[in-house]
Structure formats: C-alpha cells, structure tokens
Amino acid sequence: MTSPLYNASIPVLQQMLRAMSDVLKKAEEHATQKNIDPNALLQARLFPDMFPLVRQVQIAADFSKGIASRLAGAEVPSWPDTEVSFADLQALIAKALAHIGSFKPEQFDSSESREIVLRPGTPKEKKLTASAYLLHYGLPQFFFHVTTTYAILRHNGVEVATRASVAARFRVTVDGGSICLDLLGASSTLTKCLLPCAVNYTVDPLRAFDVGLMMAAMQRERSIAGRLIQCTSATNLRAPSPVVRVGQQSTQSSRSVHNHKAVV
C-alpha cells in the first residue's frame, strides 16, 4: 500500500506546478499579444511590500522540492534563484517536476514516523512530525505562493480562469447518506481530503495558513461543495457517478449538500 503522505504530497505538488506552468504560459502570451514588456508582469506585486511574481514562483518551486525531499528522507538540493524571464521560470518548474518525480512511493514508507527539522542549529529551529510538516507548513506555504502567482497575473489583466489554476477532477458518491468528494485516481483518504481543500484554498488563499481551519471552513461553506457537484438529486447518485469539473454548479446540488454531511 502506497504511503498516505506520498499520495498527499507528490501528486498534489505535480498537479499545482503544472497548473502554475500553464498560467505562466498564458501570461507570456498575454504580454506578447498586448505588446507589454514581460518584465512588467515578472516584477509585478500585489502590494509594494510583497514579493514580485518571479520570487513567488521561485519560492513555490523551493517548497515543492523541500517537501518531497524531506518526506523521502533525502537531502534538499540548493538551487540559485537566478530566473529573470518566463523561459527561466518554465525551466525552474520543469526542474522541480523532474526532482519530485524522481522519488519512488517506497521512499515514503517510513515517512510518517520521520521527524522533520526546519532551520536546524538556529534560534528558529523547529521539529515537526512528517504529517504536521506537510499539512500545517509545507503545503499551505506552497499553495500560498502558487495562488499569489495566479493573483498577481489576474490583477494585471491576464485572462486565466480559476479552474485552470487547479485543474482537478472530482467524482461524487453517496456513502451511508453522506456525499463524498473524491479526487479521481486518489488512493488514500488523506489525498481525498487535501485536494478539495486545495481547491478551496486556491479560491481563498487566506485560509491556507491553517489546513485544519481550511478544512472546517470548507465543510461549513456548502457553496464550495456545490460547485464541485453536478447532480439532480442526492438520492439519485450512484457510484461511479459522472465526472464534474471545478466551477460547475446546480441549484439542486446545493440543496443536496445542505441535507447531507460532506465528507472531505
């Protein structure tokens, strides 16, 4: 059986890095079509005291390699932050994808008992269990910088839909009167829990600093679940049910979620 932490990390990182790559492609195309200096986007910020787009992508890539390496018990590689163009950022994302894709599921078999030490030997040293590191630090930080990349580009007029920055597909089933939202292909409860939360987080990045709070918020906000479910009646759902995409919504689906506890 594949480690839950592998399922909750590597596929998630790969999905979001590829989505970020697609968003950056649209940004470069936008600059070309509108005759905009690419540096205007690359150095754009949401606020003067925040990092520019280039740095947001660099940090997202850093977290992806750090998460994968630490959970696998490997050394975290050091990469120079020298990117200055869209081509450089695409190369960085490709390098990050190659790095995290090099790890095998079996390398994560003992990850749940592994202790993660951040900033070792400094006054800010912090020791975390692998699951705490992933769920309460690594993924929230990673999602924040991926989402901020998207937000900077949307703020500057790049036309890219939220669903393009998530690119996940979900399946709906009914189990004992509960509506379950599953990522297609997910093989662990942890992954099925995280990915709907990732969608919620991408829509509202401010919830990312505490994954637990984010999960609770998603259960409360039935409109999020409503957008993931397309059905006429919860009682008519059968497994396997049709694939739906983020952004789809129906009035009846919202009523269905209202009457059933969403299991995420």
XYZ file of C-alpha atoms in Angstrom:
264
model
C 0.000 0.000 0.000
C 1.352 3.409 -1.000
C 2.149 5.763 1.869
C -0.648 8.285 2.539
C 1.972 11.037 2.771
C 3.233 10.160 -0.705
C -0.302 10.365 -2.096
C -0.925 13.628 -0.259
C 2.270 15.285 -1.449
C 3.812 14.190 -4.756
C 0.644 14.143 -6.933
C -0.527 17.411 -5.364
C 2.797 19.151 -5.988
C 2.915 17.880 -9.558
C -0.629 18.998 -10.274
C -0.145 22.518 -8.972
C 3.290 23.020 -10.553
C 1.864 22.050 -13.940
C -1.078 24.365 -13.384
C 1.315 27.203 -12.486
C 3.279 26.480 -15.656
C 0.084 26.800 -17.710
C -0.764 30.098 -16.018
C 2.706 31.459 -16.802
C 2.319 30.421 -20.447
C -0.878 32.439 -20.629
C 0.921 35.383 -19.030
C 3.680 35.293 -21.629
C 1.128 35.042 -24.434
C -0.769 37.975 -22.921
C 2.374 40.124 -22.846
C 3.100 39.303 -26.489
C -0.446 39.941 -27.701
C -0.804 43.204 -25.772
C 2.730 44.393 -26.567
C 3.580 44.560 -22.864
C 7.134 44.397 -21.568
C 7.351 40.927 -19.931
C 9.233 42.473 -17.007
C 6.113 44.454 -16.146
C 4.469 41.144 -15.247
C 7.542 39.365 -13.943
C 8.221 42.146 -11.447
C 4.569 42.833 -10.597
C 3.474 42.661 -6.953
C 0.111 42.619 -5.207
C 1.426 45.214 -2.764
C 4.770 47.058 -2.516
C 5.969 45.042 0.488
C 5.198 41.670 -1.154
C 7.474 39.614 -3.385
C 7.185 40.005 -7.175
C 5.928 37.297 -9.496
C 9.396 35.865 -10.170
C 10.063 35.363 -6.478
C 6.645 33.807 -5.863
C 7.395 31.125 -8.465
C 10.878 30.554 -7.055
C 9.521 30.052 -3.537
C 6.780 27.689 -4.765
C 9.444 25.618 -6.520
C 11.602 25.687 -3.380
C 8.758 24.367 -1.243
C 7.940 21.633 -3.733
C 11.488 20.256 -3.703
C 11.762 20.728 0.062
C 8.536 18.878 0.810
C 9.350 15.954 -1.467
C 12.957 15.658 -0.294
C 12.261 15.877 3.434
C 9.392 13.393 3.369
C 11.542 10.952 1.395
C 14.450 11.382 3.810
C 16.663 12.888 1.115
C 18.911 15.939 1.049
C 17.156 19.113 -0.094
C 19.026 20.440 -3.140
C 20.107 24.074 -3.217
C 19.192 25.945 -6.380
C 20.317 29.510 -7.180
C 17.468 31.966 -7.647
C 18.694 33.441 -10.931
C 15.488 33.362 -13.004
C 14.701 36.600 -14.847
C 12.361 35.567 -17.679
C 9.297 33.453 -18.355
C 11.546 30.900 -20.049
C 13.696 30.756 -16.915
C 10.635 30.177 -14.733
C 9.378 27.402 -17.014
C 12.787 25.753 -16.790
C 12.669 26.040 -12.994
C 9.247 24.408 -12.836
C 10.441 21.632 -15.158
C 13.441 21.071 -12.876
C 11.176 20.947 -9.816
C 8.860 18.450 -11.520
C 11.813 16.282 -12.501
C 13.139 16.368 -8.941
C 9.921 15.445 -7.171
C 9.111 12.891 -9.865
C 12.375 11.099 -9.155
C 11.118 9.838 -5.784
C 9.519 6.409 -5.553
C 6.488 5.653 -3.353
C 8.502 3.188 -1.276
C 10.815 6.006 -0.174
C 7.871 7.384 1.798
C 7.058 4.129 3.604
C 8.613 5.291 6.869
C 7.859 8.972 6.384
C 5.023 9.077 8.929
C 7.466 8.349 11.748
C 10.122 10.677 10.377
C 10.959 13.878 12.252
C 11.383 16.990 10.128
C 13.767 19.627 11.457
C 13.458 23.109 9.997
C 16.246 25.686 10.302
C 18.481 23.273 12.262
C 21.085 24.804 14.530
C 19.460 28.244 14.563
C 17.338 30.047 17.182
C 14.345 29.367 14.905
C 14.874 25.595 14.798
C 11.586 23.731 14.699
C 10.900 19.989 14.934
C 7.741 18.585 13.401
C 6.297 15.193 12.620
C 6.189 14.493 8.901
C 2.413 14.826 8.741
C 2.422 18.095 10.710
C 5.152 19.455 8.456
C 3.222 18.539 5.313
C -0.268 19.574 6.397
C 0.423 22.602 8.571
C 3.523 24.091 6.986
C 4.723 22.747 3.646
C 1.522 22.526 1.614
C -0.064 25.731 2.975
C 3.078 27.691 2.111
C 3.331 26.058 -1.309
C -0.331 26.777 -2.099
C 0.054 30.361 -0.944
C 2.825 31.150 -3.414
C 1.172 29.282 -6.295
C -2.063 31.171 -5.659
C -0.298 34.506 -5.278
C 1.317 33.914 -8.680
C -2.159 33.489 -10.134
C -3.494 36.513 -8.233
C -0.695 38.808 -9.461
C -1.404 37.882 -13.062
C -5.171 38.270 -12.740
C -4.632 41.631 -11.028
C -2.639 42.699 -14.100
C -5.283 41.650 -16.583
C -4.076 38.215 -17.668
C -7.146 36.199 -18.653
C -6.919 32.870 -16.886
C -9.790 31.151 -15.079
C -9.506 29.884 -11.509
C -10.277 26.363 -12.683
C -7.189 26.483 -14.918
C -5.047 27.090 -11.841
C -6.446 23.999 -10.139
C -7.160 21.580 -12.992
C -8.543 18.839 -10.745
C -11.424 16.479 -11.466
C -13.720 15.117 -8.804
C -16.172 12.255 -8.502
C -19.224 12.279 -6.267
C -20.512 9.206 -4.435
C -23.022 8.609 -1.684
C -21.944 6.526 1.284
C -24.391 5.970 4.097
C -26.266 9.168 3.306
C -23.089 11.269 3.071
C -21.837 12.970 -0.054
C -18.161 12.191 -0.684
C -15.922 14.316 -2.901
C -13.023 12.257 -4.264
C -10.138 13.264 -6.477
C -10.171 10.898 -9.428
C -7.388 8.377 -9.086
C -6.703 9.157 -5.433
C -5.917 6.072 -3.392
C -5.795 7.484 0.114
C -8.233 9.161 2.462
C -5.654 11.860 3.120
C -5.390 12.783 -0.561
C -9.161 12.821 -0.956
C -9.281 15.217 1.968
C -6.485 17.503 0.847
C -7.386 18.106 -2.776
C -10.872 19.526 -2.190
C -9.210 21.722 0.434
C -6.634 22.751 -2.132
C -9.459 23.873 -4.393
C -10.997 25.861 -1.559
C -7.624 27.350 -0.754
C -6.969 28.386 -4.334
C -10.262 30.243 -4.289
C -9.488 31.833 -0.922
C -5.748 31.780 -0.110
C -6.163 33.468 3.255
C -7.352 30.172 4.725
C -4.121 28.391 3.873
C -2.168 29.177 6.991
C -4.029 26.513 8.940
C -5.133 23.492 6.934
C -7.354 22.348 9.792
C -9.262 25.626 9.755
C -9.438 25.468 5.991
C -10.990 22.005 6.107
C -13.552 23.131 8.669
C -14.353 26.182 6.573
C -14.938 24.001 3.563
C -17.404 21.840 5.448
C -19.274 24.954 6.544
C -19.313 26.584 3.156
C -21.590 24.309 1.235
C -21.318 26.540 -1.808
C -17.801 25.195 -2.381
C -19.088 21.646 -2.410
C -21.981 22.782 -4.570
C -19.579 23.960 -7.225
C -17.929 20.541 -7.290
C -21.150 18.566 -7.572
C -23.445 18.338 -10.569
C -26.460 16.230 -9.900
C -30.245 16.426 -9.830
C -30.772 14.725 -6.516
C -28.518 13.207 -3.859
C -30.829 10.206 -3.675
C -30.281 9.506 -7.382
C -26.498 9.378 -7.152
C -24.865 6.039 -7.866
C -21.181 5.088 -7.751
C -19.386 5.591 -10.014
C -21.081 8.892 -10.740
C -20.284 11.348 -13.552
C -17.081 13.352 -13.525
C -17.614 17.038 -12.831
C -15.218 19.944 -13.093
C -14.497 22.762 -10.710
C -16.787 25.658 -11.445
C -19.928 23.652 -12.289
C -22.929 24.255 -10.076
C -26.611 23.499 -9.879
C -29.320 24.691 -7.530
C -30.319 21.160 -6.694
C -26.734 20.151 -5.874
C -26.524 22.905 -3.285
C -29.733 21.643 -1.690
C -28.331 18.114 -1.710
C -25.203 19.137 0.129
C -27.326 21.063 2.593
C -29.139 17.867 3.525
C -26.075 15.648 3.754
C -22.787 15.948 5.552
C -19.943 16.460 3.078
C -17.119 14.020 3.753
C -13.836 15.574 2.634
